Each structure stands twice: as C-alpha cells, then as structure tokens.
Amino acid sequence: MKPHTTAEPSATAPLLDLQSLVVAVRRRRRLWSAAALLGLLVGAALAVLMQPPPTATTKVLVAHQDDQPNDTGTLIRTDVALLQTTRIAGKALRTLKSREKPADFMQDYRGTGLTNNLLQIEVTGDSEAQAVARAGALAEAFVTDHVRRMWETAKAEATALLDQRDRMRDELTQVNKAIGERTQGSDPKASASIESLYARRAELNSRIADFDQRAADARTGTPRLVAGTQIVDAPRAVPHSLPRAAVTHAVIGLVLGFVVGLALAAVGSVVADRPVLRRDIAANLGASVIAELRRVPRRPVGRWQRRRTRVARERLTTTLARTVRGSTEPVSLLELGCARSTGAIALDVAMALTAEGPVVVVDGLPGPQLAHSDRHPGGPTVVSGEGAEGVPPLARRLGVGSVAPGTAWTDLRYLGGRTVLVVRAGHGSAAWLHTVARQLADQHIAVIGVVLIDPDPRDRTDGTLWDGLHTALRGHDERLARQNGTGQLRTERPSKPAALVPDNEQEAR
C-alpha cells in the first residue's frame, strides 16, 4: 500500500512583480515629472548660459605627391597634425599682426579631415569678424606652408638626381678616356677589354638620360601639386540660432530627466517595498478590501469629481453604519497614512447613526484631526481617548485611532474590539503591514475589513481573501471560541487523511 502524504500548495511570490512595479512607478508620477521638468529647464538654461563662441569655418583642398586611391586617410591626418603646430599658428598670427601666443591660439581652432584631400578648419574668436579673419589667415598659412614643403621636397629630389647624373658623367669621361688609350695601342689581346668599356659607356649614357628625365619630372610635378592645393570654401561664419539650440537642449534634457526620474522611481519602489495593489495590501494585512475611496482633496475639484466622491463616500458610510449596527461590541476605525480621510469617514458614520440614538466618537488620532473639524448642530459627540471611560452606557461608541509607527498598541483595545483599517495605498511597507496584522491579532482585535484610500484607478486585482477566516482574523476566531463557553481558544480542526484506496486485489486482502 502506498504511504499517505499530504502536500499543501505554496504560492511563491515572484522576485519582481512587474505589475506592482508599473503601478508604483505610475503613482510616483510627481517624481519623474519633476525630474523631466528639471531636465527641461536645465537643458534650456545651459543653451542660454553656455552659448558657443563665434565660429568660422573654411575648407582647403590639399594635393599630395603620394596620393593613392586606397589611402586610408594617413596623409590627411598628417595634415591635421601639422595644422596643430606652433609654426603654422605663428604664421597666421603674424599675418593678423596679433601678439597672442601660438600655443594659446592653437586652443581656438581645430582641423578635421573630411576626405583624403579635403581639410576643414574651424576657428573661434571674440566676434564673427575676428573668427572669419582668423580662419582665412590660418588657411593661407597652411597652404603656404604646404606649398613650401612641396617645393622643398621637389628641389631636394631634383638636386639629388642631378648630383647623381654629374657623378655618372664624370665616370663617363673616364670611360671615354680609357677607350681612347686602348684604341691607340691597338693591342689584339685588348679587344675584349675595349668591348666591356663600350658597354659601360652605353650604360652610363642611358642612366644619365634617365636621371635627367627624373629631375625634369620632379620639377614638372610640383606646379601641379601647388595648383591643386587651394582654399575651395572661403572663410564664413557658422550660423547659430539660440532658439533652436535652446529647444534642442531642452528636449534632450527632458528625455534624460524623464529616464532618470523613471529609474529613480523604479529603484525607490523596489527598495521601499510598499504595496499599492489591492491583492498585496489584503494579503499583507490578512483582511479583505471592502471599499475604496479617493483621498480627501486639499484643493477645490471639479463638479464631476465631487459628485463621484460624494457617491463613493455615501456608499461607504452606509456599509460601515450597517456593520456598526450589527456588532455587539464597539467598532473602531484605525488609519494608516490617511488621518484626514479617516476622521471624515468617522464623522459621516456617526452622523448616520445619530438618528438611532446618541453616538460618541472616541478620538485617538495623533493630533487635532476631529477636534477642529466642522460638526453640525446635534451631531455626534467627540471625546478624547482619556474620556472614553465616561461614555454613557446607552450611547453607541465609535473609536478612531492610528496604527502608524509609534502607536501604543495596548490602547487600541479601548477604541473597539472590532476594527476597520483605513489604509492609504502605497503608504506603509509590506513589513509594517505585517506588523499591524500581528499586533492587532495579539490584542485580540478582529479586522472586519480594509478601506483603501487613494487607490490606483487602473488596479484590476482582487482584494478579497478566499483562504478562510482563520488566517485573516485570528483575534476574531479566538473571541468566538471564548463566546462558545469553552473558555479556551478554539484551535484549527486537524485535517483527516482521505480514505486510502487499495491499488490491487492483493493489497485489499
């Protein structure tokens, strides 16, 4: 026979609940909206305060002697490096008749190789006219320096070729002299030597002609390079539009601020671990959500919103009044992050119960939430926590308190044996909600339900617990056990194993 095993399904919470994260980030819209607005303002301010100096640009076509179709840009990078030298900067400053140091002037311009033979020069100045003049002088200085280097290179190459030609001519003179001497002797045995001298003379004549041709080519190619190196785009000021720059920087700042704000909101939501969904709040408090209500606004709202809020408050007042009527012991409203809304709800419920008899509201809120509230003539009586003992026996009592950090848990029992938690969504952390549920159970205060204040309008989760009262209302079950007359706490009924069915006929026997 197979052994009997019992297994309870355990729902493991995901490491990161995307739905809760999205709702938490959306509820913190003030953070990322403020970050986006701050980025917008900072971007616009930077565009206004950090305007670029007046800039001029020019383009120079540079011809190289060693140009190759497969050049990877080495020659133009060399020209860019040569542009950033004190020699060219000094020549430009001498043209401008400026006393500025070449090293300082080099910080105000830069060169960029657009293609293998096109160089772009950008120069800044105190004004557009000065920038244009600087760009022109710098381009002229670069062209002059490049042409001078080409001429010097061609001259040096031609001189080397002509020197080699002259050495060949001297050797040819000696060969011719040797041939003349051998011919006068007419020695039959020297015929082979004479033939070698003739061959050497022919070779020397060919090499001398080659050196002459190469020297001529070196001189001829230089004018082509000189003519090819020129300014193809005259110096001109670079247009700068402040409105366009401000809009561009503002948009960039807006996007960056929005992204940073979303990241901060997401990280803060994960670290804080404050439940915002109905299902999470109900699971952490161990009680079902029985109603939702918008937070009491601090500023005037529209007519449609007022009507919608009024209808929701009337429905909640009816529900709570019915609960208080059916309870055999006092009921309290305990708030967490919404003392203003809880006080208003308590007064509405007390007003609804006033028609049936006297009602006393025991104010246990931290602060003058109810003492300074507007009350109608003939309405409920509001007393402080110290005056709770003096409440008439025939008067119905409704307690109002708080379960915020710093609460005196032992005093909550005097507000009421049954309570309705009024919780603002996203206010308390999951750990604190667990603490509230545990402390109320230890004080034998039954949680009737949870009223959610300021819920997320797109929350579609279910805030109802379906796993039995023994997990949510421990204090309620314990008090019911005492009311049954046993005087002892009622424990959970042990589960009985299901009837075992034999697997085969032999096991049945």
mmCIF file of C-alpha atoms in Angstrom, residues 62-378:
data_model
loop_
_atom_site.group_PDB
_atom_site.id
_atom_site.type_symbol
_atom_site.label_atom_id
_atom_site.label_comp_id
_atom_site.label_asym_id
_atom_site.label_seq_id
_atom_site.Cartn_x
_atom_site.Cartn_y
_atom_site.Cartn_z
ATOM 1 C CA VAL A 62 45.223 69.511 -50.228
ATOM 2 C CA ALA A 63 47.132 67.765 -53.036
ATOM 3 C CA HIS A 64 49.715 65.166 -52.051
ATOM 4 C CA GLN A 65 52.573 63.799 -54.079
ATOM 5 C CA ASP A 66 51.987 60.282 -52.792
ATOM 6 C CA ASP A 67 48.211 60.188 -53.276
ATOM 7 C CA GLN A 68 46.893 56.657 -53.704
ATOM 8 C CA PRO A 69 43.304 55.509 -54.360
ATOM 9 C CA ASN A 70 43.490 53.042 -51.477
ATOM 10 C CA ASP A 71 44.843 55.539 -48.949
ATOM 11 C CA THR A 72 43.184 55.096 -45.536
ATOM 12 C CA GLY A 73 43.488 58.775 -44.609
ATOM 13 C CA THR A 74 47.037 58.758 -43.328
ATOM 14 C CA LEU A 75 48.087 61.775 -45.393
ATOM 15 C CA ILE A 76 45.143 63.961 -44.372
ATOM 16 C CA ARG A 77 45.671 63.014 -40.725
ATOM 17 C CA THR A 78 49.251 64.152 -41.131
ATOM 18 C CA ASP A 79 47.998 67.487 -42.469
ATOM 19 C CA VAL A 80 45.658 67.814 -39.466
ATOM 20 C CA ALA A 81 48.589 67.172 -37.140
ATOM 21 C CA LEU A 82 50.713 69.722 -38.997
ATOM 22 C CA LEU A 83 47.925 72.272 -38.658
ATOM 23 C CA GLN A 84 48.183 71.963 -34.875
ATOM 24 C CA THR A 85 51.783 73.219 -34.785
ATOM 25 C CA THR A 86 53.232 76.472 -33.489
ATOM 26 C CA ARG A 87 54.853 77.177 -36.852
ATOM 27 C CA ILE A 88 51.562 77.476 -38.725
ATOM 28 C CA ALA A 89 49.871 79.174 -35.782
ATOM 29 C CA GLY A 90 52.714 81.694 -35.583
ATOM 30 C CA LYS A 91 52.494 82.461 -39.313
ATOM 31 C CA ALA A 92 48.759 83.084 -39.018
ATOM 32 C CA LEU A 93 49.269 85.371 -36.024
ATOM 33 C CA ARG A 94 51.957 87.334 -37.889
ATOM 34 C CA THR A 95 49.512 87.782 -40.750
ATOM 35 C CA LEU A 96 46.892 89.034 -38.290
ATOM 36 C CA LYS A 97 49.500 91.181 -36.526
ATOM 37 C CA SER A 98 48.425 89.707 -33.218
ATOM 38 C CA ARG A 99 50.540 89.401 -30.088
ATOM 39 C CA GLU A 100 48.785 86.277 -28.919
ATOM 40 C CA LYS A 101 50.959 83.294 -28.175
ATOM 41 C CA PRO A 102 50.861 80.496 -30.764
ATOM 42 C CA ALA A 103 50.239 77.921 -28.019
ATOM 43 C CA ASP A 104 47.162 79.852 -26.874
ATOM 44 C CA PHE A 105 45.934 80.330 -30.435
ATOM 45 C CA MET A 106 46.160 76.581 -31.056
ATOM 46 C CA GLN A 107 43.417 76.071 -28.470
ATOM 47 C CA ASP A 108 40.985 78.143 -30.557
ATOM 48 C CA TYR A 109 40.974 76.113 -33.765
ATOM 49 C CA ARG A 110 40.895 72.547 -34.957
ATOM 50 C CA GLY A 111 41.163 70.675 -38.238
ATOM 51 C CA THR A 112 39.075 67.803 -39.495
ATOM 52 C CA GLY A 113 39.820 65.571 -42.469
ATOM 53 C CA LEU A 114 36.594 65.222 -44.431
ATOM 54 C CA THR A 115 38.158 63.127 -47.239
ATOM 55 C CA ASN A 116 41.663 62.085 -48.232
ATOM 56 C CA ASN A 117 42.263 65.517 -49.784
ATOM 57 C CA LEU A 118 39.743 67.852 -48.112
ATOM 58 C CA LEU A 119 40.581 69.572 -44.850
ATOM 59 C CA GLN A 120 38.053 71.587 -42.833
ATOM 60 C CA ILE A 121 39.298 74.246 -40.419
ATOM 61 C CA GLU A 122 37.121 75.651 -37.624
ATOM 62 C CA VAL A 123 38.292 78.731 -35.719
ATOM 63 C CA THR A 124 36.663 80.582 -32.815
ATOM 64 C CA GLY A 125 37.008 84.225 -31.898
ATOM 65 C CA ASP A 126 35.605 87.041 -29.834
ATOM 66 C CA SER A 127 33.349 88.069 -32.731
ATOM 67 C CA GLU A 128 32.276 86.666 -36.054
ATOM 68 C CA ALA A 129 34.542 89.078 -37.946
ATOM 69 C CA GLN A 130 37.553 88.051 -35.893
ATOM 70 C CA ALA A 131 36.722 84.354 -36.351
ATOM 71 C CA VAL A 132 36.460 84.799 -40.128
ATOM 72 C CA ALA A 133 39.765 86.693 -40.246
ATOM 73 C CA ARG A 134 41.468 84.030 -38.152
ATOM 74 C CA ALA A 135 40.145 81.232 -40.368
ATOM 75 C CA GLY A 136 41.380 82.985 -43.514
ATOM 76 C CA ALA A 137 44.837 83.666 -42.086
ATOM 77 C CA LEU A 138 45.145 80.111 -40.798
ATOM 78 C CA ALA A 139 44.116 78.610 -44.147
ATOM 79 C CA GLU A 140 46.564 80.837 -46.026
ATOM 80 C CA ALA A 141 49.347 79.941 -43.627
ATOM 81 C CA PHE A 142 48.624 76.221 -44.065
ATOM 82 C CA VAL A 143 48.513 76.478 -47.876
ATOM 83 C CA THR A 144 51.751 78.493 -47.931
ATOM 84 C CA ASP A 145 53.475 76.026 -45.641
ATOM 85 C CA HIS A 146 52.230 73.050 -47.660
ATOM 86 C CA VAL A 147 53.381 74.615 -50.963
ATOM 87 C CA ARG A 148 56.763 75.463 -49.471
ATOM 88 C CA ARG A 149 57.214 71.914 -48.301
ATOM 89 C CA MET A 150 56.255 70.595 -51.733
ATOM 90 C CA TRP A 151 58.772 72.925 -53.429
ATOM 91 C CA GLU A 152 61.494 71.990 -50.993
ATOM 92 C CA THR A 153 60.784 68.296 -51.459
ATOM 93 C CA ALA A 154 60.825 68.595 -55.257
ATOM 94 C CA LYS A 155 64.000 70.729 -55.191
ATOM 95 C CA ALA A 156 65.791 68.313 -52.919
ATOM 96 C CA GLU A 157 64.758 65.376 -55.102
ATOM 97 C CA ALA A 158 65.857 67.131 -58.297
ATOM 98 C CA THR A 159 69.166 68.163 -56.751
ATOM 99 C CA ALA A 160 69.846 64.604 -55.650
ATOM 100 C CA LEU A 161 69.080 63.304 -59.146
ATOM 101 C CA LEU A 162 71.310 65.913 -60.820
ATOM 102 C CA ASP A 163 74.152 65.149 -58.421
ATOM 103 C CA GLN A 164 73.855 61.511 -59.323
ATOM 104 C CA ARG A 165 73.834 62.459 -63.017
ATOM 105 C CA ASP A 166 77.008 64.517 -62.577
ATOM 106 C CA ARG A 167 78.758 61.591 -60.955
ATOM 107 C CA MET A 168 77.733 59.427 -63.882
ATOM 108 C CA ARG A 169 79.111 61.999 -66.296
ATOM 109 C CA ASP A 170 82.459 62.054 -64.501
ATOM 110 C CA GLU A 171 82.608 58.282 -64.734
ATOM 111 C CA LEU A 172 81.664 58.504 -68.423
ATOM 112 C CA THR A 173 84.551 60.880 -69.057
ATOM 113 C CA GLN A 174 86.958 58.388 -67.520
ATOM 114 C CA VAL A 175 85.488 55.556 -69.586
ATOM 115 C CA ASN A 176 85.860 57.596 -72.796
ATOM 116 C CA LYS A 177 89.463 58.371 -71.888
ATOM 117 C CA ALA A 178 90.193 54.699 -71.287
ATOM 118 C CA ILE A 179 88.672 53.774 -74.632
ATOM 119 C CA GLY A 180 90.844 56.338 -76.408
ATOM 120 C CA GLU A 181 94.009 54.989 -74.820
ATOM 121 C CA ARG A 182 93.189 51.363 -75.695
ATOM 122 C CA THR A 183 92.433 52.319 -79.279
ATOM 123 C CA GLN A 184 95.823 53.992 -79.815
ATOM 124 C CA GLY A 185 97.710 50.933 -78.598
ATOM 125 C CA SER A 186 95.825 48.623 -81.000
ATOM 126 C CA ASP A 187 96.780 45.540 -78.975
ATOM 127 C CA PRO A 188 94.912 42.480 -80.309
ATOM 128 C CA LYS A 189 94.724 40.983 -76.830
ATOM 129 C CA ALA A 190 92.868 44.149 -75.518
ATOM 130 C CA SER A 191 89.831 43.748 -77.778
ATOM 131 C CA ALA A 192 87.737 42.124 -75.045
ATOM 132 C CA SER A 193 88.543 44.913 -72.599
ATOM 133 C CA ILE A 194 87.570 47.533 -75.157
ATOM 134 C CA GLU A 195 84.185 45.881 -75.704
ATOM 135 C CA SER A 196 83.455 45.995 -71.969
ATOM 136 C CA LEU A 197 84.341 49.681 -71.915
ATOM 137 C CA TYR A 198 81.954 50.339 -74.767
ATOM 138 C CA ALA A 199 79.190 48.510 -72.912
ATOM 139 C CA ARG A 200 79.886 50.516 -69.763
ATOM 140 C CA ARG A 201 79.753 53.771 -71.746
ATOM 141 C CA ALA A 202 76.378 52.852 -73.217
ATOM 142 C CA GLU A 203 75.023 52.030 -69.745
ATOM 143 C CA LEU A 204 76.289 55.328 -68.346
ATOM 144 C CA ASN A 205 74.720 57.286 -71.180
ATOM 145 C CA SER A 206 71.374 55.550 -70.513
ATOM 146 C CA ARG A 207 71.482 56.231 -66.779
ATOM 147 C CA ILE A 208 72.463 59.867 -67.322
ATOM 148 C CA ALA A 209 69.452 60.322 -69.603
ATOM 149 C CA ASP A 210 67.234 58.624 -67.005
ATOM 150 C CA PHE A 211 68.420 60.935 -64.225
ATOM 151 C CA ASP A 212 67.819 63.950 -66.457
ATOM 152 C CA GLN A 213 64.291 62.744 -67.149
ATOM 153 C CA ARG A 214 63.536 62.087 -63.453
ATOM 154 C CA ALA A 215 64.851 65.503 -62.439
ATOM 155 C CA ALA A 216 62.677 67.118 -65.073
ATOM 156 C CA ASP A 217 59.641 65.136 -63.871
ATOM 157 C CA ALA A 218 60.288 66.219 -60.294
ATOM 158 C CA ARG A 219 60.301 69.846 -61.360
ATOM 159 C CA THR A 220 57.256 69.412 -63.592
ATOM 160 C CA GLY A 221 55.082 67.688 -60.935
ATOM 161 C CA THR A 222 55.497 70.393 -58.333
ATOM 162 C CA PRO A 223 53.401 73.082 -60.109
ATOM 163 C CA ARG A 224 50.556 70.568 -60.358
ATOM 164 C CA LEU A 225 50.651 69.968 -56.617
ATOM 165 C CA VAL A 226 50.929 73.680 -55.923
ATOM 166 C CA ALA A 227 47.965 74.480 -58.126
ATOM 167 C CA GLY A 228 45.942 71.648 -56.582
ATOM 168 C CA THR A 229 46.410 72.942 -53.028
ATOM 169 C CA GLN A 230 43.985 75.814 -52.566
ATOM 170 C CA ILE A 231 41.119 77.197 -50.475
ATOM 171 C CA VAL A 232 37.946 75.819 -52.016
ATOM 172 C CA ASP A 233 35.494 77.258 -49.469
ATOM 173 C CA ALA A 234 36.056 80.825 -48.372
ATOM 174 C CA PRO A 235 36.009 81.526 -44.624
ATOM 175 C CA ARG A 236 32.498 82.148 -43.375
ATOM 176 C CA ALA A 237 30.788 82.432 -40.003
ATOM 177 C CA VAL A 238 28.902 79.413 -38.725
ATOM 178 C CA PRO A 239 25.265 80.422 -38.090
ATOM 179 C CA HIS A 240 23.998 79.851 -34.547
ATOM 180 C CA SER A 241 20.325 80.048 -33.597
ATOM 181 C CA LEU A 242 19.722 80.474 -29.893
ATOM 182 C CA PRO A 243 16.026 79.411 -30.005
ATOM 183 C CA ARG A 244 16.864 76.275 -31.959
ATOM 184 C CA ALA A 245 19.728 75.424 -29.616
ATOM 185 C CA ALA A 246 17.516 76.072 -26.579
ATOM 186 C CA VAL A 247 14.781 73.801 -27.943
ATOM 187 C CA THR A 248 17.279 71.062 -28.797
ATOM 188 C CA HIS A 249 18.955 71.159 -25.393
ATOM 189 C CA ALA A 250 15.591 71.363 -23.655
ATOM 190 C CA VAL A 251 14.316 68.255 -25.455
ATOM 191 C CA ILE A 252 17.499 66.366 -24.641
ATOM 192 C CA GLY A 253 17.269 67.436 -21.010
ATOM 193 C CA LEU A 254 13.593 66.461 -20.918
ATOM 194 C CA VAL A 255 14.318 62.954 -22.194
ATOM 195 C CA LEU A 256 17.290 62.457 -19.877
ATOM 196 C CA GLY A 257 15.365 63.785 -16.885
ATOM 197 C CA PHE A 258 12.407 61.564 -17.715
ATOM 198 C CA VAL A 259 14.606 58.471 -17.964
ATOM 199 C CA VAL A 260 16.470 59.307 -14.748
ATOM 200 C CA GLY A 261 13.181 60.007 -12.965
ATOM 201 C CA LEU A 262 11.714 56.681 -14.075
ATOM 202 C CA ALA A 263 14.849 54.878 -12.953
ATOM 203 C CA LEU A 264 14.785 56.563 -9.546
ATOM 204 C CA ALA A 265 11.071 55.852 -9.148
ATOM 205 C CA ALA A 266 11.561 52.192 -10.076
ATOM 206 C CA VAL A 267 14.540 51.717 -7.769
ATOM 207 C CA GLY A 268 12.789 53.559 -4.940
ATOM 208 C CA SER A 269 9.660 51.446 -5.363
ATOM 209 C CA VAL A 270 11.617 48.196 -5.264
ATOM 210 C CA VAL A 271 13.674 49.259 -2.250
ATOM 211 C CA ALA A 272 10.731 50.701 -0.287
ATOM 212 C CA ASP A 273 8.515 47.630 -0.969
ATOM 213 C CA ARG A 274 5.258 49.484 -0.348
ATOM 214 C CA PRO A 275 2.245 47.548 -1.652
ATOM 215 C CA VAL A 276 -0.115 49.522 -3.880
ATOM 216 C CA LEU A 277 -2.351 46.814 -5.339
ATOM 217 C CA ARG A 278 -5.496 45.595 -3.581
ATOM 218 C CA ARG A 279 -4.368 41.985 -3.561
ATOM 219 C CA ASP A 280 -0.998 42.809 -1.988
ATOM 220 C CA ILE A 281 -2.483 45.034 0.732
ATOM 221 C CA ALA A 282 -5.135 42.446 1.551
ATOM 222 C CA ALA A 283 -2.564 39.640 1.644
ATOM 223 C CA ASN A 284 -0.191 41.573 3.917
ATOM 224 C CA LEU A 285 -2.925 42.721 6.318
ATOM 225 C CA GLY A 286 -4.768 39.421 6.271
ATOM 226 C CA ALA A 287 -8.133 41.097 5.596
ATOM 227 C CA SER A 288 -10.246 41.782 2.530
ATOM 228 C CA VAL A 289 -10.702 45.174 0.941
ATOM 229 C CA ILE A 290 -14.352 46.113 1.446
ATOM 230 C CA ALA A 291 -14.367 49.599 -0.087
ATOM 231 C CA GLU A 292 -12.256 52.195 -1.878
ATOM 232 C CA LEU A 293 -12.311 55.951 -1.543
ATOM 233 C CA ARG A 294 -10.403 58.805 -3.005
ATOM 234 C CA ARG A 295 -8.288 60.820 -0.665
ATOM 235 C CA VAL A 296 -9.923 63.951 0.727
ATOM 236 C CA PRO A 297 -8.655 66.721 -1.593
ATOM 237 C CA ARG A 298 -6.872 69.731 -0.164
ATOM 238 C CA ARG A 299 -7.966 72.000 -3.010
ATOM 239 C CA PRO A 300 -11.254 72.518 -4.843
ATOM 240 C CA VAL A 301 -12.030 69.940 -7.524
ATOM 241 C CA GLY A 302 -14.438 69.746 -10.415
ATOM 242 C CA ARG A 303 -18.146 69.172 -10.123
ATOM 243 C CA TRP A 304 -17.998 65.692 -11.677
ATOM 244 C CA GLN A 305 -15.228 64.608 -9.315
ATOM 245 C CA ARG A 306 -17.134 65.988 -6.326
ATOM 246 C CA ARG A 307 -20.241 64.061 -7.294
ATOM 247 C CA ARG A 308 -18.291 60.841 -7.817
ATOM 248 C CA THR A 309 -16.501 61.209 -4.492
ATOM 249 C CA ARG A 310 -19.750 62.018 -2.713
ATOM 250 C CA VAL A 311 -21.453 58.890 -4.068
ATOM 251 C CA ALA A 312 -18.496 56.709 -3.003
ATOM 252 C CA ARG A 313 -18.492 58.226 0.493
ATOM 253 C CA GLU A 314 -22.241 57.707 0.894
ATOM 254 C CA ARG A 315 -21.905 54.069 -0.134
ATOM 255 C CA LEU A 316 -19.000 53.556 2.283
ATOM 256 C CA THR A 317 -20.917 55.310 5.088
ATOM 257 C CA THR A 318 -23.904 53.022 4.556
ATOM 258 C CA THR A 319 -21.713 49.920 4.642
ATOM 259 C CA LEU A 320 -19.865 50.926 7.793
ATOM 260 C CA ALA A 321 -23.034 52.061 9.544
ATOM 261 C CA ARG A 322 -24.617 48.698 8.854
ATOM 262 C CA THR A 323 -21.517 46.971 10.232
ATOM 263 C CA VAL A 324 -21.565 49.053 13.417
ATOM 264 C CA ARG A 325 -25.263 48.352 13.953
ATOM 265 C CA GLY A 326 -24.755 44.611 13.648
ATOM 266 C CA SER A 327 -21.793 44.498 16.005
ATOM 267 C CA THR A 328 -22.279 43.570 19.651
ATOM 268 C CA GLU A 329 -19.191 45.489 20.714
ATOM 269 C CA PRO A 330 -17.644 48.837 19.789
ATOM 270 C CA VAL A 331 -16.097 49.219 16.351
ATOM 271 C CA SER A 332 -13.069 51.374 15.611
ATOM 272 C CA LEU A 333 -11.533 52.898 12.521
ATOM 273 C CA LEU A 334 -7.744 52.680 12.507
ATOM 274 C CA GLU A 335 -5.877 54.739 9.945
ATOM 275 C CA LEU A 336 -2.506 54.303 8.247
ATOM 276 C CA GLY A 337 -1.369 57.324 6.318
ATOM 277 C CA CYS A 338 -4.794 58.962 5.946
ATOM 278 C CA ALA A 339 -5.830 60.572 9.249
ATOM 279 C CA ARG A 340 -7.784 63.325 7.484
ATOM 280 C CA SER A 341 -9.862 60.884 5.435
ATOM 281 C CA THR A 342 -10.399 58.589 8.418
ATOM 282 C CA GLY A 343 -11.736 61.458 10.539
ATOM 283 C CA ALA A 344 -14.147 62.458 7.777
ATOM 284 C CA ILE A 345 -15.355 58.854 7.408
ATOM 285 C CA ALA A 346 -15.852 58.513 11.172
ATOM 286 C CA LEU A 347 -17.952 61.682 11.349
ATOM 287 C CA ASP A 348 -20.073 60.542 8.382
ATOM 288 C CA VAL A 349 -20.755 57.169 10.007
ATOM 289 C CA ALA A 350 -21.519 58.815 13.345
ATOM 290 C CA MET A 351 -23.968 61.221 11.673
ATOM 291 C CA ALA A 352 -25.682 58.275 10.004
ATOM 292 C CA LEU A 353 -26.082 56.565 13.387
ATOM 293 C CA THR A 354 -27.223 59.669 15.271
ATOM 294 C CA ALA A 355 -30.838 59.183 14.181
ATOM 295 C CA GLU A 356 -30.941 55.884 16.116
ATOM 296 C CA GLY A 357 -29.538 57.225 19.358
ATOM 297 C CA PRO A 358 -26.616 59.075 20.872
ATOM 298 C CA VAL A 359 -23.234 58.404 19.312
ATOM 299 C CA VAL A 360 -19.875 59.204 20.830
ATOM 300 C CA VAL A 361 -16.717 59.320 18.720
ATOM 301 C CA VAL A 362 -13.599 58.475 20.713
ATOM 302 C CA ASP A 363 -10.770 60.409 19.124
ATOM 303 C CA GLY A 364 -7.475 58.542 19.401
ATOM 304 C CA LEU A 365 -5.807 60.150 16.387
ATOM 305 C CA PRO A 366 -2.390 61.755 16.871
ATOM 306 C CA GLY A 367 -3.332 65.404 16.506
ATOM 307 C CA PRO A 368 -6.427 67.596 16.440
ATOM 308 C CA GLN A 369 -7.962 65.817 13.452
ATOM 309 C CA LEU A 370 -11.521 65.696 14.826
ATOM 310 C CA ALA A 371 -11.384 68.399 17.476
ATOM 311 C CA HIS A 372 -11.094 71.151 14.833
ATOM 312 C CA SER A 373 -13.424 69.551 12.299
ATOM 313 C CA ASP A 374 -16.717 71.176 11.322
ATOM 314 C CA ARG A 375 -19.637 69.459 13.082
ATOM 315 C CA HIS A 376 -23.335 70.032 12.562
ATOM 316 C CA PRO A 377 -25.565 71.011 15.475
ATOM 317 C CA GLY A 378 -26.972 67.912 17.126
#
